[in-house]
């Protein structure tokens, strides 16, 4: 189903919205509500109480929804809500390996199952790596490890302290395109916003959005209304003209809303985005081309 979704979307963005229910009781309702504007719903099992994770996973897998589900059990070390070591995560996912759904596995878990584990359909796996303390100095080596896994989709998310931190992430995206691998490439935080909005033009066809403003699961994650209505991310392609406002504090600027609406009303294939820039010289030399 994920391959079919990629084929149907062409080069347009695929929007994933996390569903973060705090109890099994409200899980199905949360997923159904989230699915109203999502192409894929990410079921964040780590938001459930530890005692309800197995029940929540099975309820999600046995229910029928209008969009595909991506089950995620993110450990604290990768920015999640539950403190589980590798052995515990292996045990959990092993019990679900025969289900026909889609799973997000952290790099260490994917590597572990590559070496030993149950027979798997790797076309159902997203291999992810999250780093919340800037851009790791060994990012290239980490990405090569990800490339060695047989997962259908790779997801790389690191924290951008300034806008030029997006460049190493985009370099990984270049390598993925050359290798013909699907990569979700995200620079988190306000400084990485352009990777969330322009990814589809660069080959990163999946982007994440929060259902509501208070439901973001990562720094810099926009709401689905902002992503689809204000920035029209579904329309972004290689030919889209990019306009923007630069400055140290631009997140509260009204310019993107005003100019974005003008572009939409006049039928211009363009997007107007805020670009938080600390050093204009470095930004102009390294990012603008």
mmCIF file of N, CA and C in Angstrom, residues 110-223:
data_model
loop_
_atom_site.group_PDB
_atom_site.id
_atom_site.type_symbol
_atom_site.label_atom_id
_atom_site.label_comp_id
_atom_site.label_asym_id
_atom_site.label_seq_id
_atom_site.Cartn_x
_atom_site.Cartn_y
_atom_site.Cartn_z
ATOM 1 N N UNK A 110 16.503 -1.572 13.295
ATOM 2 C CA UNK A 110 16.549 -2.075 11.924
ATOM 3 C C UNK A 110 17.827 -2.872 11.691
ATOM 4 N N UNK A 111 18.948 -2.372 12.187
ATOM 5 C CA UNK A 111 20.208 -3.103 12.036
ATOM 6 C C UNK A 111 20.145 -4.439 12.761
ATOM 7 N N UNK A 112 19.534 -4.445 13.944
ATOM 8 C CA UNK A 112 19.422 -5.670 14.716
ATOM 9 C C UNK A 112 18.606 -6.722 13.974
ATOM 10 N N UNK A 113 17.469 -6.322 13.385
ATOM 11 C CA UNK A 113 16.635 -7.259 12.648
ATOM 12 C C UNK A 113 17.261 -7.664 11.318
ATOM 13 N N UNK A 114 18.140 -6.824 10.785
ATOM 14 C CA UNK A 114 18.849 -7.196 9.564
ATOM 15 C C UNK A 114 19.771 -8.380 9.830
ATOM 16 N N UNK A 115 20.386 -8.384 11.020
ATOM 17 C CA UNK A 115 21.318 -9.463 11.394
ATOM 18 C C UNK A 115 20.560 -10.731 11.759
ATOM 19 N N UNK A 116 19.522 -10.601 12.594
ATOM 20 C CA UNK A 116 18.761 -11.769 13.033
ATOM 21 C C UNK A 116 17.353 -11.351 13.429
ATOM 22 N N UNK A 117 16.405 -12.200 13.149
ATOM 23 C CA UNK A 117 15.023 -11.905 13.509
ATOM 24 C C UNK A 117 14.062 -12.684 12.636
ATOM 25 N N UNK A 118 12.768 -12.435 12.810
ATOM 26 C CA UNK A 118 11.766 -13.147 12.021
ATOM 27 C C UNK A 118 11.828 -12.738 10.556
ATOM 28 N N UNK A 119 11.237 -13.548 9.699
ATOM 29 C CA UNK A 119 11.158 -13.204 8.280
ATOM 30 C C UNK A 119 10.308 -11.952 8.116
ATOM 31 N N UNK A 120 10.834 -10.962 7.395
ATOM 32 C CA UNK A 120 10.181 -9.662 7.339
ATOM 33 C C UNK A 120 9.959 -9.206 5.906
ATOM 34 N N UNK A 121 8.916 -8.427 5.722
ATOM 35 C CA UNK A 121 8.692 -7.717 4.472
ATOM 36 C C UNK A 121 9.226 -6.300 4.673
ATOM 37 N N UNK A 122 10.429 -6.067 4.216
ATOM 38 C CA UNK A 122 11.073 -4.777 4.465
ATOM 39 C C UNK A 122 10.410 -3.631 3.701
ATOM 40 N N UNK A 123 9.521 -3.936 2.774
ATOM 41 C CA UNK A 123 8.761 -2.888 2.102
ATOM 42 C C UNK A 123 7.765 -2.225 3.051
ATOM 43 N N UNK A 124 7.601 -2.778 4.235
ATOM 44 C CA UNK A 124 6.688 -2.197 5.233
ATOM 45 C C UNK A 124 7.438 -1.419 6.314
ATOM 46 N N UNK A 125 8.756 -1.227 6.127
ATOM 47 C CA UNK A 125 9.574 -0.648 7.194
ATOM 48 C C UNK A 125 10.119 0.725 6.815
ATOM 49 N N UNK A 126 9.989 1.660 7.749
ATOM 50 C CA UNK A 126 10.705 2.935 7.703
ATOM 51 C C UNK A 126 11.855 2.834 8.701
ATOM 52 N N UNK A 127 13.078 3.008 8.237
ATOM 53 C CA UNK A 127 14.242 3.027 9.124
ATOM 54 C C UNK A 127 14.552 4.472 9.457
ATOM 55 N N UNK A 128 14.464 4.836 10.744
ATOM 56 C CA UNK A 128 14.581 6.243 11.123
ATOM 57 C C UNK A 128 15.749 6.503 12.067
ATOM 58 N N UNK A 129 16.225 7.723 11.993
ATOM 59 C CA UNK A 129 17.267 8.188 12.920
ATOM 60 C C UNK A 129 16.930 9.617 13.301
ATOM 61 N N UNK A 130 16.849 9.875 14.607
ATOM 62 C CA UNK A 130 16.541 11.211 15.123
ATOM 63 C C UNK A 130 17.667 11.683 16.043
ATOM 64 N N UNK A 131 18.060 12.935 15.870
ATOM 65 C CA UNK A 131 19.106 13.512 16.725
ATOM 66 C C UNK A 131 18.665 14.926 17.085
ATOM 67 N N UNK A 132 18.497 15.171 18.377
ATOM 68 C CA UNK A 132 17.917 16.435 18.839
ATOM 69 C C UNK A 132 18.949 17.432 19.364
ATOM 70 N N UNK A 133 20.220 17.100 19.259
ATOM 71 C CA UNK A 133 21.280 17.993 19.745
ATOM 72 C C UNK A 133 22.132 18.480 18.584
ATOM 73 N N UNK A 134 21.524 19.111 17.624
ATOM 74 C CA UNK A 134 22.257 19.645 16.490
ATOM 75 C C UNK A 134 22.436 18.606 15.393
ATOM 76 N N UNK A 135 23.404 18.867 14.524
ATOM 77 C CA UNK A 135 23.724 17.955 13.436
ATOM 78 C C UNK A 135 24.940 17.136 13.854
ATOM 79 N N UNK A 136 24.825 15.814 13.966
ATOM 80 C CA UNK A 136 25.970 15.010 14.408
ATOM 81 C C UNK A 136 27.141 15.117 13.435
ATOM 82 N N UNK A 137 28.345 15.134 13.985
ATOM 83 C CA UNK A 137 29.538 15.280 13.147
ATOM 84 C C UNK A 137 29.739 14.078 12.228
ATOM 85 N N UNK A 138 29.210 12.941 12.611
ATOM 86 C CA UNK A 138 29.345 11.731 11.796
ATOM 87 C C UNK A 138 28.057 11.419 11.023
ATOM 88 N N UNK A 139 27.343 12.456 10.624
ATOM 89 C CA UNK A 139 26.072 12.266 9.936
ATOM 90 C C UNK A 139 26.233 11.413 8.680
ATOM 91 N N UNK A 140 27.283 11.636 7.927
ATOM 92 C CA UNK A 140 27.484 10.874 6.696
ATOM 93 C C UNK A 140 27.611 9.379 6.991
ATOM 94 N N UNK A 141 28.351 9.042 8.054
ATOM 95 C CA UNK A 141 28.519 7.631 8.422
ATOM 96 C C UNK A 141 27.203 7.032 8.898
ATOM 97 N N UNK A 142 26.427 7.804 9.665
ATOM 98 C CA UNK A 142 25.120 7.340 10.131
ATOM 99 C C UNK A 142 24.212 7.059 8.939
ATOM 100 N N UNK A 143 24.250 7.966 7.982
ATOM 101 C CA UNK A 143 23.396 7.788 6.809
ATOM 102 C C UNK A 143 23.816 6.559 5.998
ATOM 103 N N UNK A 144 25.094 6.304 5.915
ATOM 104 C CA UNK A 144 25.549 5.106 5.203
ATOM 105 C C UNK A 144 25.054 3.840 5.896
ATOM 106 N N UNK A 145 25.026 3.852 7.232
ATOM 107 C CA UNK A 145 24.462 2.709 7.962
ATOM 108 C C UNK A 145 22.991 2.518 7.605
ATOM 109 N N UNK A 146 22.260 3.612 7.498
ATOM 110 C CA UNK A 146 20.852 3.528 7.130
ATOM 111 C C UNK A 146 20.692 2.948 5.729
ATOM 112 N N UNK A 147 21.566 3.353 4.827
ATOM 113 C CA UNK A 147 21.498 2.888 3.444
ATOM 114 C C UNK A 147 21.743 1.387 3.340
ATOM 115 N N UNK A 148 22.445 0.824 4.308
ATOM 116 C CA UNK A 148 22.749 -0.604 4.283
ATOM 117 C C UNK A 148 21.576 -1.466 4.739
ATOM 118 N N UNK A 149 20.572 -0.855 5.350
ATOM 119 C CA UNK A 149 19.380 -1.614 5.737
ATOM 120 C C UNK A 149 18.484 -1.784 4.512
ATOM 121 N N UNK A 150 17.678 -2.850 4.474
ATOM 122 C CA UNK A 150 16.788 -3.066 3.325
ATOM 123 C C UNK A 150 15.438 -2.364 3.431
ATOM 124 N N UNK A 151 15.298 -1.443 4.383
ATOM 125 C CA UNK A 151 14.020 -0.754 4.580
ATOM 126 C C UNK A 151 13.595 -0.011 3.314
ATOM 127 N N UNK A 152 12.301 -0.019 3.031
ATOM 128 C CA UNK A 152 11.789 0.677 1.856
ATOM 129 C C UNK A 152 12.051 2.175 1.942
ATOM 130 N N UNK A 153 11.845 2.754 3.141
ATOM 131 C CA UNK A 153 11.968 4.197 3.329
ATOM 132 C C UNK A 153 12.955 4.479 4.453
ATOM 133 N N UNK A 154 13.795 5.479 4.261
ATOM 134 C CA UNK A 154 14.706 5.950 5.296
ATOM 135 C C UNK A 154 14.203 7.306 5.782
ATOM 136 N N UNK A 155 14.359 7.549 7.075
ATOM 137 C CA UNK A 155 13.954 8.846 7.638
ATOM 138 C C UNK A 155 15.083 9.392 8.490
ATOM 139 N N UNK A 156 15.540 10.579 8.136
ATOM 140 C CA UNK A 156 16.634 11.232 8.852
ATOM 141 C C UNK A 156 16.142 12.577 9.372
ATOM 142 N N UNK A 157 16.213 12.770 10.693
ATOM 143 C CA UNK A 157 15.748 14.018 11.300
ATOM 144 C C UNK A 157 16.777 14.491 12.314
ATOM 145 N N UNK A 158 17.353 15.663 12.077
ATOM 146 C CA UNK A 158 18.340 16.238 12.989
ATOM 147 C C UNK A 158 17.926 17.669 13.311
ATOM 148 N N UNK A 159 18.502 18.210 14.375
ATOM 149 C CA UNK A 159 18.116 19.553 14.819
ATOM 150 C C UNK A 159 18.965 20.623 14.136
ATOM 151 N N UNK A 160 18.300 21.607 13.557
ATOM 152 C CA UNK A 160 18.996 22.725 12.918
ATOM 153 C C UNK A 160 19.049 23.907 13.867
ATOM 154 N N UNK A 161 20.261 24.349 14.195
ATOM 155 C CA UNK A 161 20.424 25.541 15.022
ATOM 156 C C UNK A 161 20.375 26.808 14.201
ATOM 157 N N UNK A 162 20.800 26.709 12.938
ATOM 158 C CA UNK A 162 20.710 27.809 11.995
ATOM 159 C C UNK A 162 20.415 27.237 10.621
ATOM 160 N N UNK A 163 20.022 28.083 9.711
ATOM 161 C CA UNK A 163 19.487 27.595 8.448
ATOM 162 C C UNK A 163 20.527 26.818 7.632
ATOM 163 N N UNK A 164 21.807 27.137 7.786
ATOM 164 C CA UNK A 164 22.833 26.417 7.039
ATOM 165 C C UNK A 164 22.988 24.981 7.521
ATOM 166 N N UNK A 165 22.420 24.644 8.684
ATOM 167 C CA UNK A 165 22.438 23.251 9.151
ATOM 168 C C UNK A 165 21.563 22.350 8.274
ATOM 169 N N UNK A 166 20.746 22.947 7.418
ATOM 170 C CA UNK A 166 19.934 22.151 6.496
ATOM 171 C C UNK A 166 20.798 21.505 5.413
ATOM 172 N N UNK A 167 21.951 22.081 5.137
ATOM 173 C CA UNK A 167 22.749 21.622 4.006
ATOM 174 C C UNK A 167 23.246 20.188 4.140
ATOM 175 N N UNK A 168 23.775 19.753 5.313
ATOM 176 C CA UNK A 168 24.170 18.343 5.422
ATOM 177 C C UNK A 168 23.001 17.380 5.208
ATOM 178 N N UNK A 169 21.811 17.785 5.629
ATOM 179 C CA UNK A 169 20.623 16.961 5.427
ATOM 180 C C UNK A 169 20.303 16.864 3.941
ATOM 181 N N UNK A 170 20.410 17.986 3.239
ATOM 182 C CA UNK A 170 20.141 17.980 1.809
ATOM 183 C C UNK A 170 21.202 17.200 1.040
ATOM 184 N N UNK A 171 22.436 17.176 1.558
ATOM 185 C CA UNK A 171 23.476 16.360 0.934
ATOM 186 C C UNK A 171 23.117 14.881 1.003
ATOM 187 N N UNK A 172 22.569 14.449 2.142
ATOM 188 C CA UNK A 172 22.115 13.066 2.270
ATOM 189 C C UNK A 172 20.999 12.775 1.268
ATOM 190 N N UNK A 173 20.152 13.766 1.054
ATOM 191 C CA UNK A 173 19.069 13.605 0.094
ATOM 192 C C UNK A 173 19.620 13.441 -1.320
ATOM 193 N N UNK A 174 20.678 14.167 -1.641
ATOM 194 C CA UNK A 174 21.334 14.000 -2.947
ATOM 195 C C UNK A 174 21.845 12.571 -3.123
ATOM 196 N N UNK A 175 22.493 12.048 -2.073
ATOM 197 C CA UNK A 175 23.026 10.682 -2.135
ATOM 198 C C UNK A 175 21.900 9.666 -2.283
ATOM 199 N N UNK A 176 20.790 9.900 -1.585
ATOM 200 C CA UNK A 176 19.659 8.974 -1.664
ATOM 201 C C UNK A 176 19.075 8.950 -3.072
ATOM 202 N N UNK A 177 18.935 10.108 -3.692
ATOM 203 C CA UNK A 177 18.414 10.157 -5.058
ATOM 204 C C UNK A 177 19.333 9.411 -6.018
ATOM 205 N N UNK A 178 20.640 9.587 -5.858
ATOM 206 C CA UNK A 178 21.612 8.903 -6.721
ATOM 207 C C UNK A 178 21.500 7.391 -6.549
ATOM 208 N N UNK A 179 21.273 6.954 -5.300
ATOM 209 C CA UNK A 179 21.161 5.525 -5.013
ATOM 210 C C UNK A 179 19.751 4.991 -5.240
ATOM 211 N N UNK A 180 18.823 5.864 -5.634
ATOM 212 C CA UNK A 180 17.430 5.506 -5.884
ATOM 213 C C UNK A 180 16.775 4.922 -4.628
ATOM 214 N N UNK A 181 17.011 5.597 -3.509
ATOM 215 C CA UNK A 181 16.381 5.231 -2.244
ATOM 216 C C UNK A 181 15.425 6.339 -1.823
ATOM 217 N N UNK A 182 14.336 5.948 -1.188
ATOM 218 C CA UNK A 182 13.374 6.930 -0.680
ATOM 219 C C UNK A 182 13.858 7.435 0.676
ATOM 220 N N UNK A 183 14.045 8.740 0.792
ATOM 221 C CA UNK A 183 14.513 9.338 2.037
ATOM 222 C C UNK A 183 13.596 10.473 2.459
ATOM 223 N N UNK A 184 13.174 10.415 3.721
ATOM 224 C CA UNK A 184 12.493 11.541 4.361
ATOM 225 C C UNK A 184 13.591 12.332 5.059
ATOM 226 N N UNK A 185 13.841 13.553 4.618
ATOM 227 C CA UNK A 185 14.952 14.341 5.143
ATOM 228 C C UNK A 185 14.409 15.578 5.836
ATOM 229 N N UNK A 186 14.600 15.662 7.152
ATOM 230 C CA UNK A 186 14.030 16.765 7.932
ATOM 231 C C UNK A 186 15.093 17.397 8.820
ATOM 232 N N UNK A 187 15.195 18.707 8.748
ATOM 233 C CA UNK A 187 15.954 19.473 9.731
ATOM 234 C C UNK A 187 14.924 20.061 10.689
ATOM 235 N N UNK A 188 14.952 19.611 11.929
ATOM 236 C CA UNK A 188 13.946 20.039 12.909
ATOM 237 C C UNK A 188 14.256 21.443 13.424
ATOM 238 N N UNK A 189 13.282 22.031 14.076
ATOM 239 C CA UNK A 189 13.435 23.374 14.617
ATOM 240 C C UNK A 189 13.016 24.429 13.603
ATOM 241 N N UNK A 190 12.890 25.659 14.070
ATOM 242 C CA UNK A 190 12.473 26.754 13.200
ATOM 243 C C UNK A 190 13.431 26.931 12.024
ATOM 244 N N UNK A 191 14.728 26.742 12.279
ATOM 245 C CA UNK A 191 15.723 26.956 11.231
ATOM 246 C C UNK A 191 15.637 25.916 10.121
ATOM 247 N N UNK A 192 14.969 24.812 10.372
ATOM 248 C CA UNK A 192 14.873 23.761 9.371
ATOM 249 C C UNK A 192 13.565 23.737 8.616
ATOM 250 N N UNK A 193 12.768 24.785 8.767
ATOM 251 C CA UNK A 193 11.426 24.802 8.186
ATOM 252 C C UNK A 193 11.417 24.543 6.688
ATOM 253 N N UNK A 194 12.425 25.040 5.996
ATOM 254 C CA UNK A 194 12.411 24.891 4.539
ATOM 255 C C UNK A 194 12.448 23.418 4.110
ATOM 256 N N UNK A 195 13.041 22.545 4.945
ATOM 257 C CA UNK A 195 13.056 21.124 4.585
ATOM 258 C C UNK A 195 11.671 20.505 4.681
ATOM 259 N N UNK A 196 10.841 21.044 5.542
ATOM 260 C CA UNK A 196 9.470 20.539 5.672
ATOM 261 C C UNK A 196 8.580 21.048 4.540
ATOM 262 N N UNK A 197 8.863 22.251 4.050
ATOM 263 C CA UNK A 197 8.006 22.870 3.054
ATOM 264 C C UNK A 197 8.435 22.593 1.622
ATOM 265 N N UNK A 198 9.731 22.424 1.406
ATOM 266 C CA UNK A 198 10.246 22.291 0.039
ATOM 267 C C UNK A 198 10.765 20.891 -0.261
ATOM 268 N N UNK A 199 10.618 19.978 0.690
ATOM 269 C CA UNK A 199 11.180 18.643 0.526
ATOM 270 C C UNK A 199 10.741 17.953 -0.754
ATOM 271 N N UNK A 200 9.467 18.083 -1.112
ATOM 272 C CA UNK A 200 8.959 17.381 -2.295
ATOM 273 C C UNK A 200 9.686 17.813 -3.560
ATOM 274 N N UNK A 201 10.124 19.069 -3.607
ATOM 275 C CA UNK A 201 10.856 19.564 -4.777
ATOM 276 C C UNK A 201 12.250 18.959 -4.869
ATOM 277 N N UNK A 202 12.764 18.475 -3.727
ATOM 278 C CA UNK A 202 14.119 17.924 -3.687
ATOM 279 C C UNK A 202 14.131 16.399 -3.588
ATOM 280 N N UNK A 203 12.974 15.783 -3.598
ATOM 281 C CA UNK A 203 12.916 14.326 -3.560
ATOM 282 C C UNK A 203 12.502 13.736 -2.237
ATOM 283 N N UNK A 204 12.354 14.574 -1.190
ATOM 284 C CA UNK A 204 11.874 14.097 0.106
ATOM 285 C C UNK A 204 10.363 14.240 0.119
ATOM 286 N N UNK A 205 9.662 13.211 -0.340
ATOM 287 C CA UNK A 205 8.235 13.363 -0.645
ATOM 288 C C UNK A 205 7.329 13.237 0.558
ATOM 289 N N UNK A 206 7.861 12.845 1.696
ATOM 290 C CA UNK A 206 7.039 12.691 2.895
ATOM 291 C C UNK A 206 7.344 13.818 3.867
ATOM 292 N N UNK A 207 6.315 14.450 4.375
ATOM 293 C CA UNK A 207 6.496 15.473 5.395
ATOM 294 C C UNK A 207 5.484 15.233 6.513
ATOM 295 N N UNK A 208 5.795 15.724 7.692
ATOM 296 C CA UNK A 208 4.972 15.479 8.876
ATOM 297 C C UNK A 208 4.293 16.769 9.322
ATOM 298 N N UNK A 209 3.080 16.642 9.822
ATOM 299 C CA UNK A 209 2.338 17.792 10.334
ATOM 300 C C UNK A 209 1.590 17.382 11.585
ATOM 301 N N UNK A 210 1.352 18.350 12.458
ATOM 302 C CA UNK A 210 0.585 18.105 13.678
ATOM 303 C C UNK A 210 -0.897 18.339 13.402
ATOM 304 N N UNK A 211 -1.749 17.538 14.038
ATOM 305 C CA UNK A 211 -3.186 17.711 13.865
ATOM 306 C C UNK A 211 -3.639 19.082 14.375
ATOM 307 N N UNK A 212 -3.086 19.512 15.493
ATOM 308 C CA UNK A 212 -3.387 20.810 16.094
ATOM 309 C C UNK A 212 -2.091 21.430 16.603
ATOM 310 N N UNK A 213 -2.157 22.708 16.980
ATOM 311 C CA UNK A 213 -0.961 23.431 17.396
ATOM 312 C C UNK A 213 -0.310 22.819 18.633
ATOM 313 N N UNK A 214 -1.094 22.225 19.511
ATOM 314 C CA UNK A 214 -0.551 21.659 20.749
ATOM 315 C C UNK A 214 -0.229 20.168 20.623
ATOM 316 N N UNK A 215 -0.214 19.658 19.377
ATOM 317 C CA UNK A 215 -0.002 18.216 19.164
ATOM 318 C C UNK A 215 1.300 17.908 18.429
ATOM 319 N N UNK A 216 2.195 18.876 18.311
ATOM 320 C CA UNK A 216 3.444 18.640 17.596
ATOM 321 C C UNK A 216 4.281 17.584 18.311
ATOM 322 N N UNK A 217 4.871 16.687 17.550
ATOM 323 C CA UNK A 217 5.701 15.627 18.120
ATOM 324 C C UNK A 217 7.183 15.862 17.868
ATOM 325 N N UNK A 218 7.535 16.989 17.232
ATOM 326 C CA UNK A 218 8.939 17.320 16.999
ATOM 327 C C UNK A 218 9.062 18.830 16.857
ATOM 328 N N UNK A 219 10.209 19.406 17.227
ATOM 329 C CA UNK A 219 10.397 20.854 17.104
ATOM 330 C C UNK A 219 10.269 21.317 15.654
ATOM 331 N N UNK A 220 9.515 22.383 15.466
ATOM 332 C CA UNK A 220 9.361 22.947 14.131
ATOM 333 C C UNK A 220 8.250 22.333 13.309
ATOM 334 N N UNK A 221 7.533 21.369 13.867
ATOM 335 C CA UNK A 221 6.452 20.714 13.133
ATOM 336 C C UNK A 221 5.253 21.653 13.028
ATOM 337 N N UNK A 222 4.812 21.931 11.812
ATOM 338 C CA UNK A 222 3.675 22.803 11.578
ATOM 339 C C UNK A 222 2.371 22.039 11.759
ATOM 340 N N UNK A 223 1.269 22.774 11.872
ATOM 341 C CA UNK A 223 -0.028 22.116 11.881
ATOM 342 C C UNK A 223 -0.395 21.738 10.445
#
